[in-house]
Coordinates of C-alpha atoms and ligand atoms in Angstrom, one line a residue:
M1 CA 7.1 18.2 30.0
A2 CA 4.8 16.1 27.9
R3 CA 3.5 17.8 24.8
I4 CA 0.1 16.9 23.4
L5 CA 0.4 15.7 19.8
H6 CA -3.1 14.6 19.3
E7 CA -6.4 14.9 21.3
Q8 CA -8.6 12.0 22.3
T9 CA -11.2 11.4 19.7
P10 CA -14.6 9.8 20.1
T11 CA -15.2 6.6 18.2
Q12 CA -16.0 7.9 14.7
Q13 CA -16.2 6.1 11.4
W14 CA -14.7 2.6 11.4
W15 CA -11.7 3.6 9.3
N16 CA -10.6 6.2 11.8
H17 CA -9.4 3.5 14.2
A18 CA -9.2 0.3 12.1
V19 CA -6.4 -2.2 11.6
I20 CA -6.6 -2.9 7.9
Y21 CA -5.0 -6.0 6.5
Q22 CA -3.8 -6.0 2.9
I23 CA -4.5 -9.1 1.0
Y24 CA -2.5 -9.6 -2.2
P25 CA -4.9 -12.1 -3.8
R26 CA -2.5 -13.8 -6.1
S27 CA -0.3 -14.7 -3.1
F28 CA -2.7 -15.2 -0.3
A29 CA -4.2 -18.7 -0.7
S30 CA -5.5 -20.8 -3.6
R31 CA -8.3 -23.3 -3.8
H32 CA -7.4 -24.2 -7.3
G33 CA -4.1 -23.5 -9.0
Q34 CA -0.7 -21.9 -8.5
I35 CA -2.2 -18.4 -8.2
G36 CA -4.2 -17.4 -5.2
D37 CA -8.0 -16.9 -5.7
L38 CA -11.1 -15.4 -4.0
P39 CA -12.3 -18.8 -2.7
G40 CA -8.9 -19.2 -1.1
I41 CA -9.4 -16.0 0.8
I42 CA -12.8 -17.2 2.0
D43 CA -11.1 -20.2 3.5
H44 CA -8.8 -18.1 5.7
L45 CA -11.2 -15.4 7.0
G46 CA -11.4 -17.1 10.4
Y47 CA -7.6 -16.7 10.6
L48 CA -7.9 -13.0 9.9
A49 CA -10.7 -12.5 12.3
D50 CA -8.7 -14.3 15.0
L51 CA -5.8 -12.0 14.2
G52 CA -7.9 -9.1 15.4
I53 CA -8.0 -6.9 12.3
D54 CA -11.0 -4.8 11.4
A55 CA -10.9 -4.8 7.6
V56 CA -9.3 -6.2 4.6
W57 CA -8.1 -4.4 1.5
L58 CA -7.7 -6.5 -1.6
S59 CA -5.3 -5.7 -4.4
P60 CA -7.0 -5.9 -7.8
F61 CA -8.8 -9.1 -8.9
Y62 CA -10.4 -7.8 -12.1
L63 CA -10.1 -9.2 -15.6
S64 CA -6.5 -8.4 -16.6
P65 CA -3.7 -9.6 -18.8
Q66 CA -1.6 -9.4 -15.6
K67 CA 1.2 -7.4 -17.2
D68 CA 1.4 -5.5 -13.8
A69 CA -0.1 -8.2 -11.5
G70 CA -3.7 -7.0 -12.1
Y71 CA -3.0 -3.2 -11.9
D72 CA -3.7 -3.3 -15.6
V73 CA -7.4 -3.7 -15.7
A74 CA -9.2 -4.9 -18.8
D75 CA -12.7 -5.0 -17.3
Y76 CA -13.6 -3.3 -14.1
Y77 CA -16.9 -5.1 -13.8
R78 CA -15.5 -8.7 -14.0
V79 CA -13.4 -10.9 -11.8
D80 CA -10.5 -12.4 -13.7
P81 CA -11.2 -16.2 -14.1
M82 CA -7.8 -16.7 -12.6
F83 CA -9.2 -15.4 -9.3
G84 CA -12.7 -16.8 -9.6
T85 CA -16.1 -15.4 -10.7
N86 CA -18.2 -12.4 -9.8
D87 CA -20.3 -14.8 -7.7
D88 CA -17.1 -15.7 -5.8
A89 CA -16.6 -12.0 -5.2
I90 CA -20.1 -11.7 -3.9
A91 CA -19.6 -14.7 -1.7
L92 CA -16.3 -13.2 -0.4
I93 CA -17.9 -9.8 0.4
N94 CA -20.7 -11.6 2.3
A95 CA -18.3 -13.9 4.1
V96 CA -16.1 -11.0 5.2
H97 CA -19.1 -9.3 6.7
E98 CA -20.2 -12.5 8.4
H99 CA -16.8 -12.5 10.1
G100 CA -17.5 -9.0 11.4
L101 CA -14.9 -7.4 9.1
R102 CA -15.1 -4.8 6.3
I103 CA -13.8 -5.1 2.8
I104 CA -12.1 -2.4 0.7
V105 CA -11.3 -3.2 -3.0
D106 CA -8.7 -1.6 -5.2
M107 CA -9.7 0.8 -7.9
V108 CA -7.3 1.6 -10.6
P109 CA -8.4 4.9 -12.3
N110 CA -5.1 6.3 -13.6
H111 CA -4.8 3.8 -16.5
T112 CA -6.5 0.8 -18.0
S113 CA -5.0 -2.2 -19.6
D114 CA -4.2 -1.9 -23.3
Q115 CA -6.6 -4.8 -23.7
H116 CA -9.6 -2.8 -22.3
V117 CA -12.3 -2.3 -24.9
W118 CA -11.9 1.5 -24.6
F119 CA -8.3 1.3 -25.6
Q120 CA -8.9 -1.3 -28.3
A121 CA -11.6 1.0 -29.8
A122 CA -9.2 3.9 -29.5
L123 CA -6.5 2.0 -31.4
A124 CA -8.9 0.7 -34.0
D125 CA -10.3 4.1 -35.0
P126 CA -8.5 7.4 -34.3
N127 CA -11.9 9.1 -34.7
S128 CA -13.6 7.0 -32.1
P129 CA -14.9 8.7 -29.0
Q130 CA -12.7 6.4 -26.9
R131 CA -9.6 8.0 -28.5
Q132 CA -10.4 11.0 -26.2
Y133 CA -10.4 8.7 -23.1
Y134 CA -6.6 8.5 -23.4
W135 CA -3.7 10.8 -24.2
F136 CA -2.9 10.3 -27.9
R137 CA -0.6 13.0 -29.3
D138 CA 1.6 13.7 -32.3
G139 CA 5.3 13.5 -31.5
K140 CA 7.9 16.2 -31.6
P141 CA 8.3 18.0 -35.0
D142 CA 9.3 15.0 -37.1
N143 CA 7.1 12.7 -35.0
H144 CA 10.1 10.4 -34.3
Q145 CA 10.4 11.7 -30.8
P146 CA 7.7 11.5 -28.1
P147 CA 5.5 14.5 -27.3
N148 CA 7.5 15.2 -24.2
D149 CA 10.4 14.0 -22.0
W150 CA 8.3 12.2 -19.3
G151 CA 9.7 8.9 -18.0
S152 CA 7.7 5.9 -17.0
I153 CA 7.7 5.1 -13.3
F154 CA 8.8 1.6 -14.3
G155 CA 11.7 2.9 -16.3
S156 CA 12.3 4.1 -19.9
R157 CA 10.0 6.7 -21.5
A158 CA 6.3 7.3 -20.8
W159 CA 5.2 7.3 -24.5
T160 CA 4.8 4.5 -27.1
R161 CA 4.1 5.1 -30.7
V162 CA 1.0 3.2 -31.8
C163 CA 2.7 1.7 -34.9
D164 CA 5.6 0.5 -32.8
R165 CA 3.4 -1.7 -30.7
A166 CA 4.1 -5.5 -31.0
D167 CA 0.5 -6.0 -32.2
A168 CA 0.7 -3.3 -34.9
P169 CA 2.0 -5.3 -37.9
G170 CA -1.1 -6.3 -40.0
S171 CA -3.5 -4.4 -37.7
P172 CA -5.6 -1.4 -38.6
W173 CA -3.2 0.7 -36.6
E174 CA 0.0 -0.4 -38.3
N175 CA 0.4 3.1 -39.9
D176 CA -0.8 5.1 -36.9
T177 CA 2.2 7.3 -35.9
Q178 CA 0.6 9.0 -32.9
W179 CA 2.0 8.3 -29.4
Y180 CA 0.1 7.4 -26.3
L181 CA 1.0 8.2 -22.7
H182 CA 1.7 5.6 -20.1
L183 CA 3.2 6.7 -16.8
F184 CA 3.7 3.0 -16.0
D185 CA 4.0 0.1 -18.5
S186 CA 3.2 0.5 -22.2
S187 CA 0.4 -2.0 -21.5
Q188 CA -1.1 0.6 -19.1
P189 CA -2.3 3.6 -21.1
D190 CA -3.1 6.6 -19.0
L191 CA -6.8 7.7 -19.0
N192 CA -7.6 11.3 -19.8
W193 CA -9.6 12.6 -16.8
D194 CA -10.5 15.7 -18.6
S195 CA -13.0 13.5 -20.4
P196 CA -16.5 13.7 -18.9
E197 CA -17.2 10.2 -20.3
V198 CA -14.3 8.8 -18.3
R199 CA -15.5 10.4 -15.2
A200 CA -19.0 9.1 -15.7
E201 CA -17.8 5.6 -16.4
F202 CA -15.9 5.5 -13.1
C203 CA -18.8 6.7 -11.1
N204 CA -20.7 3.7 -12.5
I205 CA -17.9 1.3 -11.7
L206 CA -17.9 2.5 -8.1
R207 CA -21.6 2.1 -7.9
Y208 CA -21.4 -1.5 -9.3
W209 CA -19.1 -2.6 -6.5
L210 CA -20.9 -0.6 -3.8
D211 CA -24.1 -2.3 -4.9
L212 CA -22.4 -5.6 -4.3
G213 CA -21.6 -4.4 -0.7
V214 CA -18.0 -3.3 -0.6
D215 CA -17.1 -0.9 2.2
G216 CA -14.8 1.2 0.2
F217 CA -12.0 1.6 -2.3
R218 CA -8.2 1.9 -2.2
V219 CA -7.5 4.3 -5.0
D220 CA -4.4 3.4 -7.0
V221 CA -2.0 6.2 -8.0
A222 CA -4.5 8.7 -6.6
H223 CA -2.1 11.6 -7.2
G224 CA -1.6 10.9 -10.9
L225 CA -5.0 11.2 -12.6
C226 CA -4.7 14.8 -13.9
K227 CA -2.0 16.1 -16.1
D228 CA -1.0 19.6 -17.2
P229 CA -3.0 19.7 -20.5
E230 CA 0.0 21.4 -22.2
L231 CA 2.0 18.3 -21.5
P232 CA 5.2 20.3 -21.0
D233 CA 8.7 18.7 -20.6
W234 CA 9.8 18.2 -17.0
Q235 CA 13.4 17.0 -17.1
F236 CA 13.1 15.0 -13.9
H237 CA 12.1 11.5 -13.0
W238 CA 10.4 9.8 -10.1
D239 CA 10.9 6.2 -9.5
M240 CA 8.3 3.7 -8.3
V241 CA 8.7 3.8 -4.6
S242 CA 10.1 7.2 -3.9
G243 CA 7.2 8.7 -5.8
G244 CA 7.0 12.3 -4.9
S245 CA 8.7 12.0 -1.6
K246 CA 12.0 13.8 -1.2
V247 CA 12.1 15.5 -4.6
P248 CA 14.7 18.2 -4.2
G249 CA 13.1 21.6 -3.4
D250 CA 14.4 23.3 -6.5
V251 CA 12.6 20.9 -8.9
P252 CA 9.6 22.6 -10.5
P253 CA 6.2 21.0 -9.6
P254 CA 5.7 17.9 -11.8
P255 CA 3.2 18.4 -14.6
Q256 CA 1.9 14.9 -14.3
W257 CA 1.7 14.3 -10.5
N258 CA -0.3 15.8 -7.6
R259 CA -2.1 18.4 -9.7
P260 CA -4.8 20.3 -7.8
E261 CA -7.5 19.2 -10.3
V262 CA -7.4 15.7 -8.9
H263 CA -9.3 16.8 -5.9
E264 CA -12.4 17.5 -7.8
I265 CA -12.6 13.9 -8.9
Y266 CA -12.5 12.7 -5.3
R267 CA -15.2 15.1 -4.3
E268 CA -17.3 13.6 -6.9
W269 CA -16.5 10.1 -5.8
R270 CA -17.2 11.0 -2.2
A271 CA -20.7 12.1 -3.2
V272 CA -21.1 8.7 -5.0
L273 CA -20.1 6.8 -1.9
D274 CA -22.3 9.0 0.3
E275 CA -25.3 7.7 -1.7
Y276 CA -24.6 4.4 0.1
G277 CA -24.4 6.0 3.6
P278 CA -21.6 7.7 5.5
D279 CA -19.6 4.5 6.2
R280 CA -17.9 3.9 2.9
A281 CA -14.2 4.6 2.7
L282 CA -11.9 6.0 0.1
V283 CA -8.2 5.5 0.7
A284 CA -5.6 7.4 -1.3
E285 CA -2.4 5.8 -2.6
A286 CA -0.7 9.2 -3.2
W287 CA 3.1 9.3 -3.2
V288 CA 3.2 13.0 -2.8
D289 CA 5.9 15.3 -1.7
N290 CA 4.9 16.2 1.9
L291 CA 2.3 15.5 4.5
D292 CA 0.4 18.7 3.9
D293 CA -0.1 17.7 0.3
M294 CA -1.2 14.3 1.5
A295 CA -3.7 15.9 3.9
K296 CA -5.4 17.6 1.0
F297 CA -6.6 14.2 -0.2
V298 CA -8.4 13.6 3.1
R299 CA -10.3 16.9 3.5
A300 CA -13.8 16.4 4.8
D301 CA -15.4 16.2 1.3
E302 CA -12.8 14.0 -0.3
M303 CA -11.2 10.7 0.8
S304 CA -11.2 9.0 4.2
Q305 CA -7.6 8.0 4.6
A306 CA -4.3 8.3 2.8
F307 CA -1.4 5.9 3.2
N308 CA 1.3 7.4 5.3
F309 CA 4.3 6.9 3.0
D310 CA 6.3 9.4 5.0
F311 CA 6.2 7.0 7.9
L312 CA 6.8 4.0 5.7
C313 CA 9.9 5.7 4.1
S314 CA 11.3 7.0 7.4
P315 CA 14.6 5.4 8.3
F316 CA 14.6 3.6 11.6
T317 CA 16.1 6.4 13.7
V318 CA 14.8 8.3 16.6
N319 CA 14.8 11.6 14.8
A320 CA 13.1 10.4 11.6
Y321 CA 10.4 8.7 13.5
R322 CA 9.8 11.5 16.0
T323 CA 9.5 14.0 13.2
S324 CA 7.3 11.8 11.0
I325 CA 4.9 11.0 13.9
R326 CA 4.6 14.7 15.0
E327 CA 4.2 15.9 11.5
S328 CA 1.7 13.2 10.4
L329 CA -0.5 13.9 13.3
R330 CA -0.3 17.6 12.8
A331 CA -1.1 17.5 9.1
M332 CA -4.0 15.1 9.4
D333 CA -5.5 16.8 12.5
N334 CA -5.4 20.0 10.5
V335 CA -8.0 18.5 8.2
G336 CA -9.8 16.4 10.8
A337 CA -8.7 13.1 9.2
P338 CA -7.2 10.0 10.8
T339 CA -3.5 9.4 10.5
T340 CA -2.6 6.1 9.0
W341 CA 0.5 4.1 9.9
V342 CA 2.0 1.7 7.4
L343 CA 5.3 -0.2 7.1
S344 CA 4.9 -2.5 4.1
N345 CA 2.9 -3.2 1.0
H346 CA 3.2 -5.1 -2.3
D347 CA 5.4 -2.4 -3.7
V348 CA 8.3 -2.2 -1.2
V349 CA 10.9 -4.6 0.3
R350 CA 9.3 -6.3 3.3
V351 CA 9.8 -4.4 6.5
V352 CA 11.8 -6.9 8.4
S353 CA 14.3 -7.1 5.5
R354 CA 14.3 -3.3 4.8
M355 CA 15.1 -2.6 8.4
G356 CA 18.0 -5.0 8.3
L357 CA 19.8 -3.1 5.6
V358 CA 22.6 -0.7 6.3
E359 CA 20.4 2.2 5.2
T360 CA 16.9 1.9 6.4
G361 CA 14.1 4.0 4.9
K362 CA 12.2 3.4 1.7
G363 CA 14.8 0.8 0.6
P364 CA 15.8 -0.4 -2.9
N365 CA 13.3 -1.7 -5.4
G366 CA 14.0 -5.4 -4.7
I367 CA 17.0 -7.3 -3.4
R368 CA 18.9 -9.8 -5.5
P369 CA 21.1 -12.7 -4.2
T370 CA 24.2 -10.7 -5.3
D371 CA 23.1 -7.5 -3.4
P372 CA 24.2 -6.9 0.1
Q373 CA 21.8 -9.0 2.2
P374 CA 19.8 -7.7 5.1
D375 CA 20.8 -8.6 8.7
A376 CA 17.8 -10.8 9.5
Q377 CA 18.0 -10.5 13.3
L378 CA 18.4 -6.8 13.3
G379 CA 15.7 -6.3 10.7
M380 CA 13.3 -8.5 12.7
Q381 CA 14.0 -6.5 15.9
R382 CA 13.5 -3.2 14.3
G383 CA 10.5 -4.3 12.2
L384 CA 8.6 -5.6 15.3
A385 CA 9.6 -2.5 17.3
A386 CA 8.1 -0.3 14.5
H387 CA 5.0 -2.4 14.5
L388 CA 4.4 -2.1 18.2
L389 CA 5.0 1.6 17.9
Q390 CA 2.6 2.2 15.1
A391 CA -0.1 0.0 16.7
G392 CA 0.1 2.2 19.8
L393 CA -0.4 5.5 17.9
P394 CA -3.8 7.1 17.3
G395 CA -5.4 6.5 13.9
S396 CA -5.6 3.5 11.7
C397 CA -2.9 1.0 10.9
Y398 CA -2.2 -1.2 8.0
I399 CA -0.6 -4.6 7.8
Y400 CA 0.5 -6.4 4.7
Q401 CA -0.2 -10.1 4.5
G402 CA 2.7 -12.0 6.1
E403 CA 3.9 -9.2 8.3
E404 CA 2.1 -10.9 11.2
L405 CA 4.5 -13.9 10.5
A406 CA 7.5 -11.6 10.1
L407 CA 8.0 -12.9 6.6
P408 CA 11.2 -11.5 5.1
E409 CA 11.7 -10.5 1.5
H410 CA 12.6 -13.4 -0.8
T411 CA 16.1 -12.2 -1.8
G412 CA 17.1 -15.5 -3.6
L413 CA 14.8 -15.3 -6.7
S414 CA 16.6 -15.8 -9.9
D415 CA 16.2 -13.2 -12.6
D416 CA 14.7 -15.7 -15.1
I417 CA 11.5 -16.0 -13.1
R418 CA 10.9 -12.3 -12.3
Q419 CA 7.6 -10.9 -13.4
D420 CA 7.6 -7.3 -12.3
P421 CA 7.5 -4.9 -15.3
A422 CA 9.9 -2.6 -13.4
Y423 CA 12.5 -5.4 -13.8
F424 CA 12.0 -5.5 -17.5
R425 CA 11.6 -1.8 -18.2
T426 CA 14.8 -1.0 -16.3
R427 CA 16.5 -3.8 -18.2
G428 CA 17.3 -5.5 -14.9
V429 CA 18.8 -2.5 -13.1
E430 CA 16.0 -2.8 -10.6
A431 CA 15.2 -6.3 -9.3
G432 CA 11.6 -5.2 -8.8
R433 CA 8.8 -6.2 -6.4
D434 CA 8.5 -9.9 -6.8
G435 CA 10.4 -10.6 -3.6
C436 CA 7.7 -9.1 -1.4
R437 CA 4.9 -11.0 -3.3
I438 CA 5.7 -14.6 -2.5
P439 CA 2.8 -16.9 -1.8
M440 CA 1.9 -17.3 1.9
P441 CA 3.1 -20.3 4.0
W442 CA 0.0 -21.8 5.7
N443 CA 1.2 -25.3 6.6
S444 CA 4.8 -26.4 7.2
Q445 CA 4.0 -30.0 6.4
L446 CA 2.4 -29.6 3.0
P447 CA 3.9 -29.0 -0.4
G448 CA 4.0 -25.2 -1.2
F449 CA 3.4 -24.8 2.5
G450 CA -0.3 -25.4 1.9
F451 CA -0.7 -22.4 -0.4
S452 CA -2.6 -24.5 -3.0
P453 CA -4.0 -28.0 -3.2
S454 CA -1.3 -29.2 -5.5
G455 CA 1.5 -27.3 -3.7
E456 CA 2.2 -25.2 -6.8
T457 CA 3.0 -21.6 -6.3
W458 CA 3.5 -18.9 -8.9
L459 CA 6.7 -17.8 -7.3
P460 CA 8.9 -20.2 -5.2
Q461 CA 8.9 -19.9 -1.5
P462 CA 12.2 -19.9 0.4
E463 CA 12.8 -23.1 2.3
E464 CA 13.3 -21.2 5.5
W465 CA 9.7 -20.2 5.5
R466 CA 8.8 -23.7 6.8
D467 CA 9.6 -22.5 10.3
L468 CA 7.5 -19.3 9.8
A469 CA 4.4 -21.1 8.5
V470 CA 1.1 -20.3 10.1
D471 CA 0.7 -23.8 11.7
V472 CA 4.1 -23.5 13.4
Q473 CA 3.4 -20.1 14.7
L474 CA -0.1 -21.0 15.9
S475 CA 1.4 -23.7 18.0
R476 CA 3.9 -21.4 19.8
S477 CA 3.0 -18.7 22.3
D478 CA 6.3 -17.0 21.6
S479 CA 5.7 -16.7 17.8
T480 CA 5.4 -13.4 16.0
L481 CA 1.9 -14.4 15.1
A482 CA 1.0 -14.7 18.8
L483 CA 2.6 -11.4 19.4
F484 CA 0.5 -9.7 16.7
R485 CA -2.7 -11.3 18.1
R486 CA -1.9 -9.9 21.6
L487 CA -0.9 -6.6 20.1
F488 CA -4.2 -6.0 18.2
A489 CA -6.2 -7.3 21.1
A490 CA -4.5 -4.8 23.5
R491 CA -4.8 -2.0 20.9
A492 CA -8.5 -2.5 20.7
E493 CA -9.1 -3.1 24.4
L494 CA -7.1 0.0 25.4
R495 CA -8.6 2.2 22.7
M496 CA -5.1 3.2 21.6
A497 CA -6.4 4.4 18.3
Q498 CA -8.9 6.8 19.9
A499 CA -6.6 8.1 22.6
Q500 CA -4.8 11.3 23.2
L501 CA -1.1 11.1 22.4
C502 CA 1.5 13.0 24.4
E503 CA 5.2 13.1 23.6
V504 CA 7.5 12.9 26.7
E505 CA 11.1 14.2 26.5
E506 CA 11.3 15.9 23.2
D507 CA 14.9 15.2 22.4
S508 CA 15.8 11.9 24.2
P509 CA 17.6 9.2 22.2
W510 CA 14.4 7.1 22.6
L511 CA 10.7 7.8 21.8
H512 CA 8.4 8.0 24.8
Y513 CA 4.7 8.6 24.4
I514 CA 1.8 8.5 26.7
S515 CA -1.4 7.3 25.3
R516 CA -4.2 8.7 27.4
H517 CA -7.9 7.8 27.4
D518 CA -10.5 8.7 30.0
T519 CA -11.6 5.1 30.3
R520 CA -8.4 3.7 31.6
D521 CA -4.9 4.4 33.0
D522 CA -2.2 6.0 30.9
V523 CA -0.3 3.6 28.6
H524 CA 3.3 4.4 28.0
I525 CA 4.9 3.6 24.6
L526 CA 8.6 3.5 24.6
T527 CA 10.7 2.8 21.6
V528 CA 14.4 2.3 22.1
F529 CA 16.8 2.7 19.2
D530 CA 20.6 2.5 20.1
T531 CA 20.7 3.1 23.8
P532 CA 19.3 0.5 26.2
T533 CA 17.0 2.2 28.6
P534 CA 15.7 1.1 32.0
L535 CA 12.0 1.1 32.6
P536 CA 10.8 3.4 35.4
T537 CA 10.2 1.7 38.7
G538 CA 6.7 0.4 39.0
A539 CA 6.3 -0.2 35.3
E540 CA 3.9 -3.0 34.5
I541 CA 4.6 -4.4 31.0
I542 CA 1.6 -4.8 28.7
I543 CA 3.5 -6.0 25.6
S544 CA 7.0 -5.7 24.2
S545 CA 8.5 -6.5 20.8
R546 CA 11.3 -8.6 22.2
A547 CA 12.4 -9.9 25.6
L548 CA 13.5 -7.2 28.0
D549 CA 16.8 -7.5 30.0
E550 CA 16.1 -8.8 33.5
P551 CA 16.9 -6.7 36.5
T552 CA 20.4 -7.5 37.9
A553 CA 19.6 -6.5 41.5
P554 CA 16.5 -6.5 43.7
G555 CA 14.5 -3.3 43.4
E556 CA 15.9 -2.6 39.9
S557 CA 13.7 -2.5 36.9
Y558 CA 13.8 -4.2 33.5
T559 CA 15.9 -2.6 30.8
V560 CA 14.6 -2.1 27.3
P561 CA 17.2 -3.4 24.9
C562 CA 18.1 -1.7 21.6
N563 CA 15.5 -1.8 18.7
C564 CA 12.6 -2.6 21.0
T565 CA 9.2 -1.1 21.7
V566 CA 7.4 -1.7 25.0
W567 CA 3.9 -0.6 26.2
F568 CA 3.6 -0.3 30.0
T569 CA 1.5 1.3 32.7
L570 CA 2.9 2.8 35.9
S571 CA 1.3 1.9 39.2
S572 CA 0.5 5.0 41.1
Ligands
GLC601 C1 0.4 1.4 -7.6 C2 0.4 0.0 -7.2 C3 1.5 -0.7 -7.9 C4 1.2 -0.6 -9.4 C5 1.1 0.8 -9.8 C6 0.5 1.0 -11.2 O1 1.5 2.1 -7.2 O2 0.5 -0.2 -5.8 O3 1.6 -2.1 -7.6 O4 2.3 -1.2 -10.1 O5 0.2 1.5 -9.0 O6 -0.8 0.7 -11.2

């Protein structure tokens, strides 16, 4: 018996059904130097429109010392000269719209850069109003120990003593013995969201970008803004990628993550966005413990979407996927929000590599040449199967630049060129995220694969990427890029994102769903894991993530091989 997991929905706001493509600006395309820039993005909007996406999300391009690749913002109102100018941003926003797409920009409210004027003022004068914008505290009794035991997500402790900063000697703060909190790098001091001034400042920042025409914001570390004001010890530690997921049940709730007070902030932000009409989106990056907690971020008066990290972190097994899909739809339907589906971003090992590891799931924080290497073929099969599955499910789906080319993680980077603060703060225990941030290959014939005019790239590209470059894939009908174009075209045409979803056979070794919409015939989505499975007779294939096994006798049907998703209809 088929069980209904989700009801057909009318076409709602654009984000309910959208395919959203993440652009990591420094690695997308450059018109000028070795780092990608905003004009470089404008040059490739035609490519994105042809891919069949609905919106782009840009990682931060604001003024920043780039200690955490732009997630350390020194001025929220200014484009970093490295990426271009504010005029380039305006041109980009307009060009995105001219291509019929929407644009979401990143907002980083948990922390600023230590170079931000607020933090500089806070350092320069302990009595300045800006001191209250952050978390400055005296240390433990003798002041030689930090105020509490919290760890930084990037490794080591979450507190730095002002006088211990590298810029302290000879500065006005050289004798300042207070500590400041940073859940990430010491160059990313946490903002104090109890401060009404901080709240007001961010409403103005949102309005600035809304006035320029952005369609919404992806909210960085959305679960981190509020802290228990007592700042109690916690004893436990979360790392970058696992975030809150899978913290053992007996661990007390973290005093610095997923506090209920954060939701007030997003209600206030929702009201700001609504000043611009109902079609502006807020997307939560919230690494929280379970899907019901995630759903709280997308209640009607808060955000529009939250990244489904439960799905991203699920190992490639029938049980994990079945549970994640059921639970995701249940939790989001409970609050009337769309489910999102996401497999990669700039913080995790690229999906086709992650899925080629012995243990699939959230994966390690980076892969080094000396680590066990992914099985490329297996990873590719599973990664594409997962993509065809997620694109068939109701809701919105995300794709990280290069996934459409099946780019693997760069596992050959040498340690001396790594840039991720997680690598430095863990003293090299974690390789970090550089391997998923390699500049895109546009043209196999040009230096740097056409990433920049001179061929320079801020991180080296693997030589094997020549065969994966856009020009090569555009010329082949059997390329991954061609597959993604067909996939997104079929997803839109068949209204997969708006459809009812039924689960067939609740404990089979494969996943079988029926996507039902009253404008067309049923579409079946079948994902096969470890047991090759024949298609039913009369199946007409719409798309499959790899070649199916041919029938061996007349009247027999095709067989779906392991690690494969196929969409098909059944002739009645
Ligand atoms: C988010 C970003 C990540 C960044 C961190 C700190 O998790 O996705 O790249 O390092 O926040 O801002």
